[in-house]
C-alpha cells in the first residue's frame, strides 16, 4: 500500500481519549504503514460546507432509509471510489479496526496534516453516539465527519473532476460537486449509524469472575468511569492524560490546550490565569467496545496491549497513581477485553 488510506471519523475505539503532547518517549514504536493519511479539516471555499450539509440533509429526508444504508455500505466497501484502490474497509473492516494494520505515519507536516507522528485507525462501533469526531474532536456532527472523509479521500474530489480549481485547496469546486459530496456523505452516514459493536460477554451479562472484579475496579478504585462512562464508554470530551510520544520527533498536539476562560483573556491578565502545563496532546475520548480486537491502543498506537495501557494509567499518566496491584491490573484487563 503506497497511497493515502481511507481514515474515516477518528473517534471510536482505542483506550483513553485523552490526548497527548508528550509525557515520555517510548522506544518500542508501533508498526506503521508506509502511507500518509489526511485527518485535517476539509478545505472548502467559504460557505461551501454549509451547502454540502444542506445537500446531505435533502438526500436524507427524501430517500428511504434502507436505500441510503445499502448505498453507504457499497461506498464503504468500494475500492474504486478512494485513492489508490483503497476503501473505508482498508482501515475499518466492517466497522472495526483492521487487524494488523498498525498505525498511519505522518512523517511531515503539510496542508492536510499540521503535525508529525502516527495516528491509529479506530473502530467505528456506535459512532452515531460518540460525537465529536476525529482524534482532535474538531468535527461536531457525524454528517460533517462522513462528508469530510468523502472530500479528503474519494479520488474524484482529491484529483478528479471535483477537485478544487486553480490548484487552490480552498478554491471553488466545479458545478454539482458540492451536491455530490452531500449525496455520498449522506449515504455513508446512514451506513455508519447502524454499526453496532459485536455482542460480547458484557452485553450478555456473562462476565467472567476476573472481569467482574475488573468492572468494580473500573467503576471504583481505578476511576476509569470518570471519562469512560455511559453506554458508549465515553464522556465525549477532550482530555490530556499524558500519553507518551512514539518518537521525539512527533509534534501531534491533538486539539491543543483548551482556551482560557473569558475572564483571563484580558490585559493585564488577572492572577491565576497562566496557561496550565500539559504533558500530552489533547485527544478526543474514544469508546471502549470490542477492545480486544482493536490493538494497538491510544491515538498514536503507542501501546501494543491492554496490559500496557492499564500499566500506564496505573503509574505514569497524569491520572496516576491508581495504586492497582498486579492482580487487580489483570482483572481490569479482563474486563476491558470482555466489553
Coordinates of N, CA and C in Angstrom, one line a residue, residues 67-179:
X67 N -32.5 2.3 1.6 CA -31.7 2.6 0.3 C -30.4 3.3 0.6
X68 N -30.5 4.3 1.5 CA -29.3 5.0 1.9 C -28.3 4.1 2.6
X69 N -28.7 3.2 3.5 CA -27.8 2.3 4.1 C -27.1 1.4 3.1
X70 N -27.9 0.8 2.2 CA -27.4 0.0 1.2 C -26.3 0.7 0.3
X71 N -26.6 1.9 -0.1 CA -25.7 2.7 -0.9 C -24.4 3.0 0.0
X72 N -24.6 3.3 1.2 CA -23.5 3.6 2.1 C -22.6 2.4 2.3
X73 N -23.2 1.3 2.5 CA -22.4 0.0 2.6 C -21.6 -0.2 1.4
X74 N -22.2 0.0 0.2 CA -21.5 -0.2 -1.1 C -20.3 0.8 -1.2
X75 N -20.5 2.0 -0.8 CA -19.4 3.0 -0.9 C -18.3 2.7 0.1
X76 N -18.7 2.2 1.3 CA -17.8 1.9 2.4 C -16.8 0.8 1.9
X77 N -17.3 -0.1 1.1 CA -16.5 -1.3 0.7 C -15.9 -1.1 -0.7
X78 N -16.2 0.0 -1.4 CA -15.8 0.1 -2.7 C -14.3 0.5 -2.8
X79 N -13.6 -0.2 -3.7 CA -12.2 0.2 -3.9 C -12.0 1.0 -5.2
X80 N -13.1 1.5 -5.8 CA -13.0 2.3 -7.0 C -13.2 3.8 -6.7
X81 N -13.7 4.1 -5.5 CA -14.0 5.5 -5.1 C -12.8 6.2 -4.5
X82 N -12.1 5.6 -3.7 CA -11.0 6.2 -2.9 C -9.7 6.2 -3.7
X83 N -8.7 6.9 -3.3 CA -7.4 6.9 -4.0 C -6.7 5.6 -3.8
X84 N -5.9 5.3 -4.8 CA -5.1 4.1 -4.9 C -5.8 2.8 -4.6
X85 N -7.1 2.7 -5.0 CA -7.8 1.5 -4.9 C -8.1 1.0 -3.5
X86 N -8.0 1.9 -2.5 CA -8.4 1.6 -1.2 C -9.8 1.8 -0.9
X87 N -10.3 1.5 0.3 CA -11.7 1.7 0.7 C -11.7 2.0 2.2
X88 N -12.9 2.4 2.6 CA -13.1 2.6 4.1 C -12.7 1.3 4.8
X89 N -13.0 0.2 4.2 CA -12.7 -1.1 4.8 C -11.2 -1.3 5.0
X90 N -10.4 -0.6 4.3 CA -8.9 -0.8 4.4 C -8.5 -0.6 5.9
X91 N -9.1 0.4 6.5 CA -8.7 0.7 7.9 C -9.8 0.3 8.9
X92 N -11.0 0.2 8.4 CA -12.2 -0.1 9.4 C -13.0 -1.3 8.9
X93 N -12.4 -2.4 8.9 CA -13.1 -3.6 8.4 C -14.4 -3.8 9.1
X94 N -15.5 -3.8 8.4 CA -16.9 -4.0 8.9 C -17.1 -3.1 10.1
X95 N -16.5 -2.0 10.2 CA -16.7 -1.0 11.3 C -15.7 -1.2 12.4
X96 N -14.9 -2.3 12.4 CA -13.9 -2.5 13.5 C -12.6 -1.8 13.0
X97 N -11.5 -2.0 13.8 CA -10.2 -1.5 13.4 C -9.5 -2.7 12.8
X98 N -9.0 -2.5 11.5 CA -8.5 -3.6 10.8 C -7.3 -4.2 11.5
X99 N -7.4 -5.6 11.6 CA -6.3 -6.3 12.3 C -5.0 -6.1 11.6
X100 N -3.9 -6.0 12.4 CA -2.6 -5.9 11.9 C -2.3 -4.7 11.0
X101 N -3.2 -3.7 11.0 CA -3.0 -2.5 10.2 C -1.8 -1.7 10.7
X102 N -1.7 -1.7 12.1 CA -0.7 -0.8 12.7 C -1.2 0.6 12.7
X103 N -0.3 1.6 12.7 CA -0.7 3.0 12.7 C -0.3 3.6 11.4
X104 N -0.9 4.8 11.1 CA -0.6 5.5 9.8 C 0.3 6.6 10.2
X105 N 1.5 6.6 9.6 CA 2.5 7.7 9.9 C 2.2 9.0 9.2
X106 N 2.6 10.1 9.8 CA 2.6 11.4 9.2 C 4.0 11.9 9.3
X107 N 4.9 11.6 8.4 CA 6.3 11.9 8.6 C 6.6 13.4 8.5
X108 N 5.7 14.2 7.9 CA 6.0 15.6 7.8 C 4.7 16.4 7.8
X109 N 4.7 17.6 8.4 CA 3.5 18.4 8.4 C 3.3 19.0 7.0
X110 N 2.0 19.0 6.6 CA 1.7 19.6 5.3 C 0.3 20.3 5.4
X111 N -0.2 20.6 4.3 CA -1.5 21.3 4.3 C -2.6 20.5 4.8
X112 N -2.5 19.2 4.7 CA -3.6 18.3 5.2 C -3.4 17.9 6.6
X113 N -2.2 17.8 7.1 CA -1.9 17.4 8.5 C -0.9 18.3 9.1
X114 N -1.3 19.2 10.0 CA -0.4 20.1 10.6 C 0.4 19.6 11.8
X115 N 0.8 18.3 11.7 CA 1.5 17.7 12.8 C 2.4 16.5 12.2
X116 N 3.3 16.0 13.0 CA 4.0 14.8 12.6 C 3.8 13.8 13.7
X117 N 3.8 12.5 13.3 CA 3.6 11.4 14.2 C 2.5 10.5 13.8
X118 N 2.4 9.3 14.3 CA 1.4 8.3 13.8 C 0.0 8.6 14.4
X119 N -1.0 8.1 13.7 CA -2.4 8.1 14.2 C -2.9 6.7 14.0
X120 N -3.6 6.2 15.0 CA -4.2 4.9 14.9 C -5.6 4.9 14.4
X121 N -5.9 3.9 13.5 CA -7.2 3.8 13.0 C -8.2 3.2 14.0
X122 N -9.2 4.0 14.4 CA -10.1 3.5 15.4 C -11.3 2.6 14.9
X123 N -11.9 1.9 15.8 CA -13.1 1.2 15.4 C -14.3 2.2 15.3
X124 N -15.3 1.9 14.6 CA -16.4 2.9 14.4 C -17.7 2.4 15.1
X125 N -17.6 1.5 16.0 CA -18.8 1.0 16.7 C -19.6 2.1 17.4
X126 N -20.9 2.2 17.2 CA -21.7 3.1 17.9 C -21.3 4.6 17.6
X127 N -20.7 4.8 16.5 CA -20.2 6.1 16.2 C -21.2 7.2 16.1
X128 N -22.5 6.9 15.9 CA -23.5 7.9 15.8 C -23.7 8.5 17.2
X129 N -23.2 7.9 18.3 CA -23.4 8.4 19.6 C -22.2 8.9 20.3
X130 N -21.1 9.0 19.5 CA -19.8 9.4 20.1 C -19.2 10.7 19.6
X131 N -20.1 11.6 19.2 CA -19.5 12.9 18.9 C -18.8 13.6 20.0
X132 N -17.8 14.4 19.7 CA -17.3 14.9 18.5 C -16.4 13.9 17.8
X133 N -16.0 14.2 16.5 CA -15.3 13.2 15.7 C -13.9 13.6 15.4
X134 N -13.1 12.6 15.0 CA -11.7 12.6 14.8 C -10.9 12.8 16.1
X135 N -9.7 12.4 16.1 CA -8.9 12.4 17.4 C -8.8 13.7 18.0
X136 N -8.9 14.8 17.3 CA -8.8 16.1 17.9 C -10.2 16.7 18.1
X137 N -11.3 15.9 17.8 CA -12.6 16.3 18.1 C -13.1 17.6 17.5
X138 N -12.6 18.0 16.3 CA -12.9 19.3 15.7 C -14.1 19.2 14.8
X139 N -14.7 18.1 14.7 CA -16.0 18.0 13.9 C -17.1 17.5 14.8
X140 N -18.2 18.3 14.8 CA -19.2 18.1 15.8 C -20.3 17.1 15.4
X141 N -20.5 16.9 14.1 CA -21.6 16.0 13.7 C -21.1 14.9 12.8
X142 N -21.8 13.8 12.8 CA -21.5 12.6 12.0 C -21.6 12.9 10.5
X143 N -22.6 13.7 10.2 CA -22.7 14.1 8.8 C -21.5 14.8 8.2
X144 N -21.0 15.8 9.0 CA -19.8 16.5 8.5 C -18.6 15.6 8.5
X145 N -18.5 14.7 9.5 CA -17.4 13.8 9.5 C -17.4 12.8 8.3
X146 N -18.6 12.3 7.9 CA -18.7 11.4 6.8 C -18.4 12.2 5.5
X147 N -18.9 13.4 5.4 CA -18.6 14.3 4.2 C -17.1 14.6 4.1
X148 N -16.5 14.9 5.3 CA -15.1 15.2 5.3 C -14.3 14.0 4.7
X149 N -14.7 12.8 5.1 CA -14.0 11.6 4.5 C -14.1 11.5 3.0
X150 N -15.3 11.9 2.5 CA -15.6 11.8 1.1 C -14.6 12.8 0.4
X151 N -14.6 14.1 0.9 CA -13.8 15.1 0.2 C -12.3 14.9 0.3
X152 N -11.9 14.4 1.5 CA -10.5 14.2 1.7 C -9.9 12.9 1.0
X153 N -10.8 11.9 0.8 CA -10.3 10.6 0.3 C -10.8 10.1 -1.0
X154 N -12.0 10.5 -1.4 CA -12.5 10.0 -2.6 C -11.8 10.6 -3.8
X155 N -11.3 9.8 -4.7 CA -10.4 10.2 -5.8 C -11.0 11.4 -6.6
X156 N -12.3 11.4 -6.8 CA -12.9 12.4 -7.6 C -12.7 13.8 -7.0
X157 N -12.7 13.8 -5.7 CA -12.5 15.1 -5.0 C -11.1 15.5 -4.8
X158 N -10.2 14.5 -4.7 CA -8.8 14.7 -4.5 C -8.0 15.2 -5.7
X159 N -8.3 14.5 -6.8 CA -7.6 14.8 -8.1 C -8.4 14.6 -9.3
X160 N -9.7 14.4 -9.1 CA -10.6 14.1 -10.3 C -11.4 15.4 -10.7
X161 N -12.5 15.1 -11.2 CA -13.3 16.2 -11.8 C -13.9 17.1 -10.8
X162 N -13.9 16.8 -9.5 CA -14.4 17.6 -8.4 C -13.4 18.2 -7.5
X163 N -12.1 18.2 -7.9 CA -11.1 18.8 -7.1 C -11.2 20.3 -7.2
X164 N -10.7 21.0 -6.2 CA -10.7 22.5 -6.2 C -10.0 23.0 -7.5
X165 N -10.5 24.1 -8.0 CA -10.0 24.7 -9.2 C -8.7 25.6 -8.9
X166 N -7.9 25.8 -9.9 CA -6.8 26.6 -9.9 C -5.7 26.2 -8.9
X167 N -5.7 24.9 -8.5 CA -4.7 24.4 -7.6 C -4.8 25.0 -6.2
X168 N -5.9 25.6 -5.9 CA -6.1 26.2 -4.5 C -7.1 25.3 -3.7
X169 N -6.6 24.7 -2.6 CA -7.4 23.8 -1.9 C -8.6 24.4 -1.3
X170 N -8.5 25.7 -1.1 CA -9.7 26.5 -0.6 C -10.5 27.1 -1.7
X171 N -10.2 26.8 -2.9 CA -10.9 27.3 -4.0 C -12.3 26.7 -4.3
X172 N -13.0 27.2 -5.2 CA -14.3 26.7 -5.5 C -14.2 25.3 -6.2
X173 N -15.3 24.6 -6.2 CA -15.4 23.3 -6.8 C -16.3 23.4 -8.0
X174 N -16.1 22.6 -9.1 CA -17.0 22.6 -10.2 C -18.5 22.4 -9.9
X175 N -19.3 22.9 -10.7 CA -20.8 22.8 -10.5 C -21.2 21.4 -10.3
X176 N -22.1 21.2 -9.3 CA -22.6 19.9 -8.9 C -21.8 19.1 -8.0
X177 N -20.5 19.5 -7.7 CA -19.7 18.7 -6.9 C -20.0 18.8 -5.4
X178 N -20.5 19.9 -4.9 CA -20.9 20.1 -3.5 C -22.1 19.2 -3.3
X179 N -23.0 19.2 -4.2 CA -24.2 18.4 -4.0 C -23.8 16.9 -4.1

